[in-house]
Coordinates of C-alpha atoms in Angstrom, one line a residue:
M1 CA 19.5 -19.9 -28.2
P2 CA 21.4 -21.0 -25.1
E3 CA 19.7 -23.5 -22.8
S4 CA 20.4 -21.0 -19.9
S5 CA 18.2 -18.3 -21.5
K6 CA 15.5 -17.2 -19.0
K7 CA 11.8 -17.4 -19.8
I8 CA 9.8 -14.3 -18.7
C9 CA 6.1 -14.1 -17.9
V10 CA 4.2 -10.8 -17.3
V11 CA 1.3 -11.5 -14.9
G12 CA -1.2 -8.8 -15.8
S13 CA -2.2 -6.9 -18.9
G14 CA -3.6 -3.5 -18.0
N15 CA -2.0 -0.3 -19.3
W16 CA 1.1 -0.7 -17.1
G17 CA 1.3 -4.4 -17.7
S18 CA 1.1 -3.9 -21.4
A19 CA 3.7 -1.0 -21.4
I20 CA 6.1 -3.3 -19.4
A21 CA 5.4 -6.2 -21.8
K22 CA 6.5 -3.9 -24.7
I23 CA 9.8 -3.1 -22.9
V24 CA 10.5 -6.6 -21.9
G25 CA 9.5 -8.0 -25.3
N26 CA 11.8 -5.7 -27.2
N27 CA 14.7 -6.5 -24.7
T28 CA 14.3 -10.2 -25.1
L29 CA 14.5 -9.9 -28.9
E30 CA 17.8 -8.0 -28.5
K31 CA 19.3 -10.2 -25.8
T32 CA 18.7 -13.8 -27.0
D33 CA 21.9 -14.8 -25.2
M34 CA 20.2 -14.0 -21.9
F35 CA 16.5 -14.4 -22.4
H36 CA 14.0 -16.7 -24.2
K37 CA 12.5 -14.7 -27.1
E38 CA 8.9 -15.4 -26.3
V39 CA 7.3 -13.3 -23.5
R40 CA 4.1 -14.7 -22.2
M41 CA 1.5 -12.2 -20.8
W42 CA -1.4 -13.4 -18.7
V43 CA -4.5 -11.6 -19.9
F44 CA -7.8 -11.7 -18.1
E45 CA -10.1 -12.7 -20.9
E46 CA -12.8 -10.4 -21.9
M47 CA -14.7 -9.5 -25.1
V48 CA -13.9 -6.2 -26.9
N49 CA -15.9 -5.2 -29.9
G50 CA -17.0 -8.8 -30.3
R51 CA -13.5 -10.3 -30.2
K52 CA -11.5 -11.9 -27.4
L53 CA -8.9 -9.6 -26.0
T54 CA -6.2 -12.3 -26.3
E55 CA -7.1 -12.7 -29.9
L56 CA -6.8 -9.0 -30.5
I57 CA -3.4 -8.8 -28.8
N58 CA -2.0 -11.9 -30.6
N59 CA -3.3 -11.0 -34.0
D60 CA -3.2 -7.2 -34.0
H61 CA -0.3 -6.8 -31.5
E62 CA -2.2 -4.1 -29.6
N63 CA -4.1 -4.0 -26.3
V64 CA -6.9 -2.0 -27.7
K65 CA -8.8 -1.8 -24.4
Y66 CA -6.0 -0.8 -22.0
L67 CA -3.2 0.6 -24.1
P68 CA -4.7 1.7 -27.4
G69 CA -2.5 3.0 -30.2
I70 CA 0.7 1.3 -29.0
K71 CA 2.1 -1.7 -30.9
L72 CA 3.4 -4.6 -28.8
P73 CA 6.3 -6.7 -30.1
E74 CA 5.1 -9.8 -31.9
N75 CA 7.0 -12.0 -29.4
V76 CA 4.6 -10.9 -26.6
V77 CA 2.0 -13.7 -26.5
A78 CA -1.3 -13.2 -24.7
I79 CA -2.5 -16.3 -22.7
P80 CA -5.9 -16.4 -20.9
D81 CA -4.9 -19.1 -18.3
V82 CA -2.4 -17.8 -15.7
K83 CA -1.0 -21.3 -15.1
D84 CA -0.3 -21.7 -18.8
A85 CA 1.2 -18.3 -19.0
A86 CA 3.6 -18.9 -16.0
A87 CA 4.5 -22.5 -16.9
D88 CA 8.3 -22.9 -16.9
A89 CA 8.9 -19.1 -16.3
D90 CA 12.2 -18.1 -14.7
I91 CA 11.1 -14.5 -14.1
L92 CA 7.5 -13.6 -13.2
I93 CA 6.7 -9.9 -13.5
F94 CA 3.6 -9.2 -11.4
V95 CA 1.7 -6.1 -12.6
L96 CA -2.0 -6.2 -11.7
P97 CA -4.2 -4.5 -9.1
H98 CA -3.1 -5.4 -5.6
Q99 CA -6.6 -6.6 -4.7
F100 CA -6.2 -9.6 -7.0
V101 CA -2.7 -10.8 -6.0
R102 CA -3.8 -13.5 -3.5
G103 CA -6.3 -15.0 -6.0
V104 CA -3.7 -15.2 -8.8
C105 CA -1.0 -16.6 -6.5
K106 CA -3.4 -19.2 -5.2
Q107 CA -3.8 -20.5 -8.8
L108 CA 0.0 -20.6 -9.2
Q109 CA 0.8 -22.3 -5.9
G110 CA 2.9 -25.5 -6.4
T111 CA 3.6 -24.8 -10.1
M112 CA 6.8 -22.7 -9.8
K113 CA 9.9 -23.7 -11.7
E114 CA 12.9 -24.4 -9.5
G115 CA 15.0 -21.2 -9.2
A116 CA 12.2 -18.9 -10.4
V117 CA 12.1 -15.4 -9.1
A118 CA 9.4 -12.7 -9.1
V119 CA 9.4 -9.0 -9.6
T120 CA 6.4 -6.9 -8.3
L121 CA 5.4 -3.7 -9.9
I122 CA 2.3 -3.6 -7.8
K123 CA 1.6 -0.5 -5.6
G124 CA -0.4 -1.4 -2.5
F125 CA -0.5 -3.4 0.7
D126 CA -2.3 -6.5 1.9
V127 CA -4.3 -6.6 5.1
A128 CA -2.8 -9.0 7.7
E129 CA -4.6 -10.6 10.5
G130 CA -4.2 -9.0 13.9
G131 CA -4.4 -5.4 12.6
G132 CA -1.3 -5.2 10.5
I133 CA -0.4 -5.0 6.8
L134 CA 1.8 -7.1 4.6
L135 CA 3.9 -5.9 1.6
I136 CA 2.8 -7.4 -1.7
S137 CA 6.3 -8.9 -2.1
D138 CA 5.8 -10.7 1.2
V139 CA 2.5 -12.2 0.0
I140 CA 4.2 -13.4 -3.2
R141 CA 7.1 -14.9 -1.3
E142 CA 4.9 -16.6 1.2
M143 CA 2.4 -18.0 -1.3
L144 CA 4.8 -19.0 -4.1
K145 CA 7.9 -19.8 -2.1
I146 CA 10.1 -17.9 -4.4
P147 CA 12.3 -14.7 -4.0
C148 CA 10.5 -11.4 -4.9
T149 CA 12.1 -8.1 -5.8
I150 CA 10.5 -4.7 -6.5
L151 CA 10.4 -2.2 -9.3
M152 CA 8.8 1.2 -8.7
G153 CA 9.2 4.6 -10.2
A154 CA 7.8 7.8 -11.7
N155 CA 6.2 5.8 -14.5
I156 CA 2.8 6.8 -16.0
A157 CA 2.1 3.9 -18.2
N158 CA 1.0 5.8 -21.4
E159 CA 4.1 8.0 -21.3
V160 CA 6.4 5.0 -20.9
A161 CA 4.6 3.3 -23.8
K162 CA 5.2 6.3 -25.9
E163 CA 8.9 6.1 -25.0
D164 CA 9.1 9.4 -23.1
Y165 CA 12.3 9.3 -21.1
C166 CA 11.9 8.2 -17.5
E167 CA 13.5 6.4 -14.6
A168 CA 12.6 3.5 -12.3
T169 CA 14.1 1.9 -9.2
I170 CA 14.6 -1.8 -8.6
G171 CA 14.9 -2.9 -4.9
C172 CA 16.9 -6.1 -4.8
K173 CA 19.2 -7.3 -2.0
D174 CA 20.9 -9.8 -4.4
K175 CA 23.4 -7.9 -6.5
A176 CA 23.7 -10.6 -9.1
L177 CA 19.9 -10.9 -9.6
G178 CA 19.7 -7.1 -9.6
A179 CA 22.1 -7.0 -12.5
V180 CA 20.0 -9.5 -14.5
L181 CA 16.8 -7.6 -13.8
K182 CA 18.4 -4.4 -15.0
E183 CA 18.9 -6.2 -18.3
V184 CA 15.3 -7.2 -18.4
F185 CA 13.9 -3.7 -18.0
Q186 CA 16.4 -1.0 -19.0
T187 CA 16.2 0.7 -22.3
D188 CA 17.6 4.0 -23.6
Y189 CA 14.3 5.7 -22.5
F190 CA 13.6 3.6 -19.3
R191 CA 16.6 3.9 -17.1
I192 CA 17.0 1.7 -14.0
V193 CA 18.8 2.2 -10.7
V194 CA 19.2 -0.8 -8.5
V195 CA 19.3 -0.3 -4.7
E196 CA 19.3 -2.9 -1.9
D197 CA 16.6 -1.1 0.2
E198 CA 13.7 -3.3 -1.0
E199 CA 11.2 -2.4 1.6
T200 CA 11.4 1.4 1.2
V201 CA 11.2 1.1 -2.6
E202 CA 7.9 -0.9 -2.2
V203 CA 6.4 1.2 0.6
C204 CA 7.0 4.4 -1.3
G205 CA 5.2 3.0 -4.3
A206 CA 2.2 2.2 -2.2
L207 CA 1.9 5.3 0.0
K208 CA 2.4 7.8 -2.8
N209 CA -1.0 6.8 -4.2
I210 CA -2.7 7.9 -1.0
V211 CA -1.0 11.3 -1.2
A212 CA -2.1 11.6 -4.9
V213 CA -5.7 11.3 -3.7
G214 CA -5.1 14.2 -1.4
A215 CA -3.6 16.2 -4.3
G216 CA -6.7 15.4 -6.3
F217 CA -8.9 16.7 -3.5
A218 CA -7.0 20.0 -3.5
D219 CA -7.4 20.3 -7.2
G220 CA -11.1 19.5 -7.0
L221 CA -11.6 22.1 -4.3
G222 CA -10.1 24.7 -6.6
Y223 CA -6.8 25.3 -5.0
G224 CA -3.6 25.9 -7.0
D225 CA 0.0 24.6 -7.2
N226 CA 1.1 26.1 -3.8
T227 CA -1.6 24.1 -2.0
K228 CA -0.6 20.9 -3.9
A229 CA 3.0 21.5 -3.0
A230 CA 2.0 21.5 0.6
V231 CA 0.1 18.2 0.2
I232 CA 3.2 16.7 -1.5
R233 CA 5.5 17.9 1.3
L234 CA 3.3 16.8 4.1
G235 CA 2.7 13.5 2.3
L236 CA 6.4 12.9 1.9
M237 CA 6.9 13.6 5.6
E238 CA 4.3 11.0 6.5
M239 CA 5.8 8.5 4.1
V240 CA 9.3 8.9 5.7
K241 CA 7.8 8.6 9.2
F242 CA 5.8 5.5 8.2
C243 CA 9.1 3.8 7.0
E244 CA 10.9 4.9 10.2
V245 CA 8.2 3.5 12.4
F246 CA 7.2 0.3 10.7
Y247 CA 10.3 -0.5 8.5
P248 CA 13.3 0.6 10.6
G249 CA 16.6 0.6 8.7
S250 CA 15.2 2.4 5.7
S251 CA 17.8 4.4 3.9
Q252 CA 16.9 8.1 3.5
S253 CA 18.7 8.2 0.1
T254 CA 16.0 5.8 -1.3
F255 CA 13.4 8.6 -1.0
L256 CA 15.5 10.6 -3.5
E257 CA 15.4 7.8 -6.1
S258 CA 12.7 7.6 -8.8
C259 CA 10.6 5.3 -6.5
G260 CA 10.4 8.1 -3.9
V261 CA 10.0 11.9 -4.4
A262 CA 9.9 11.6 -8.2
D263 CA 7.1 9.1 -8.2
L264 CA 5.2 11.1 -5.6
V265 CA 5.4 14.3 -7.7
T266 CA 4.4 12.6 -10.9
T267 CA 1.5 10.9 -9.4
C268 CA 0.2 14.1 -7.7
Y269 CA 0.2 15.9 -11.0
G270 CA -0.9 13.0 -13.3
G271 CA -2.2 9.5 -12.9
R272 CA -5.7 8.1 -12.2
N273 CA -5.7 8.5 -8.4
R274 CA -5.3 12.3 -8.7
R275 CA -7.8 12.5 -11.5
V276 CA -10.6 10.5 -9.9
A277 CA -10.1 12.3 -6.5
E278 CA -10.5 15.7 -8.3
A279 CA -13.8 14.5 -9.8
F280 CA -14.8 13.2 -6.4
A281 CA -14.4 16.6 -4.8
K282 CA -16.2 18.3 -7.7
T283 CA -19.1 16.0 -8.3
G284 CA -20.0 14.4 -4.9
K285 CA -20.2 11.0 -6.5
T286 CA -18.6 8.0 -4.7
I287 CA -15.2 6.7 -5.5
E288 CA -16.7 3.5 -6.8
E289 CA -19.1 5.3 -9.2
L290 CA -16.2 7.4 -10.6
E291 CA -14.0 4.4 -11.0
K292 CA -16.6 2.8 -13.2
E293 CA -17.2 6.0 -15.2
M294 CA -13.6 7.1 -15.7
L295 CA -11.3 4.2 -15.7
N296 CA -12.5 1.8 -18.5
G297 CA -12.1 -1.3 -16.3
Q298 CA -8.9 -0.2 -14.5
K299 CA -8.8 -0.1 -10.7
L300 CA -7.8 2.7 -8.3
Q301 CA -5.0 1.9 -5.8
G302 CA -5.1 5.0 -3.6
P303 CA -8.4 4.6 -1.7
P304 CA -7.9 0.9 -0.9
T305 CA -4.3 1.5 0.1
A306 CA -5.5 4.3 2.4
F307 CA -8.0 1.8 3.9
E308 CA -5.2 -0.8 4.4
V309 CA -2.9 1.7 6.1
N310 CA -5.7 3.0 8.3
Y311 CA -6.6 -0.5 9.3
M312 CA -3.2 -0.9 10.8
L313 CA -2.9 2.7 12.2
K314 CA -6.3 2.4 13.9
N315 CA -5.4 -0.9 15.5
K316 CA -2.1 0.5 16.8
D317 CA -3.8 3.7 18.0
M318 CA -1.5 5.7 15.7
E319 CA -4.0 7.6 13.4
S320 CA -3.1 10.9 15.0
R321 CA 0.6 10.4 14.0
F322 CA -0.4 10.2 10.3
P323 CA -3.2 12.9 10.0
L324 CA -2.9 13.3 6.2
F325 CA -3.3 9.5 5.5
T326 CA -6.1 9.4 8.1
A327 CA -8.0 12.3 6.6
I328 CA -7.8 11.0 3.1
H329 CA -9.1 7.6 4.2
R330 CA -12.0 9.1 6.1
I331 CA -13.0 11.3 3.1
C332 CA -12.8 8.4 0.7
K333 CA -15.1 6.4 3.0
G334 CA -17.6 9.3 3.3
E335 CA -17.0 9.7 7.0
T336 CA -15.7 13.3 6.5
K337 CA -16.7 15.9 4.0
V338 CA -14.0 16.6 1.3
A339 CA -14.1 20.3 2.3
G340 CA -12.6 19.3 5.6
F341 CA -9.4 18.3 3.8
M342 CA -8.1 21.8 4.1
D343 CA -8.5 21.8 7.9
C344 CA -6.2 18.7 7.9
L345 CA -3.5 20.7 6.0
K346 CA -3.9 23.8 8.2
N347 CA -3.9 21.9 11.4
H348 CA -1.2 19.3 10.6
P349 CA 1.1 18.8 13.6
E350 CA 4.0 20.0 11.4
H351 CA 2.4 23.5 11.7
M352 CA 1.6 23.4 15.5

């Protein structure tokens, strides 16, 4: 194996992290001229049926809790200490709930290999002081002092793990690095397009989860596909406007990539944000209660992202410019009844 072969670490091991580890593990086995064979995966240690999750993954090559029924390549090694997992890594793939990014990065500070790069698959924002938000890629860059690129797309983890055909978008300004990352992720069923518009790729991945919550509300209230199509269209309009206002220079063509409209549609018809929001509308239980009941330890991204976006919009007195995002946040927080969601759609400024 050449000395120049790059070591890869997957930081996170939920259903999406495990699905990505399967892809990356198989690719490193095939491309030993480019990549070190072993792929380390940081696993938050927990007991499952009396056994450690890392032991189950390393012995049975299956993440029985978060991705049951899918065999992982034997070169994917589960490690419970994030510093050990990331030691000497050239490429760190971050795929964990965005609420935990700062804590994990804090543990990794000062340990990065020279020349290391990160890729974030995390869909969400971080709240910044002074009423703003930060991209997760910015948090990683700032805390670890390494470059960070983005991968987003219409990728429901279980379908990717079953090797159903799909696409994803890598946002990377460095063309040479983008070419390397395409080799890391692309397979015959997981096709990659690389674009330079990093910010729009990442913002789309975060905002679409808010819209998916709205789609779930519509489902839970008993409305059909026509109503959901309206939610998707108005949601896409607010996503585009959000990028225009806060990330000027965004390319309109990026919204037509997998990270944009494709991911939005997929998430509004499948995915946990839509599913839990539907149950929220039907049962009257809180988002937190339903998360515990329905997600087997996984975390929702839509409601906290709606909070983070609203935090900035409220501070900038711009809630009225993004009425769909604002209504979804208020319903999640219990400030507005879910039945009022339809009023938001009917009275959206687009229709005035």
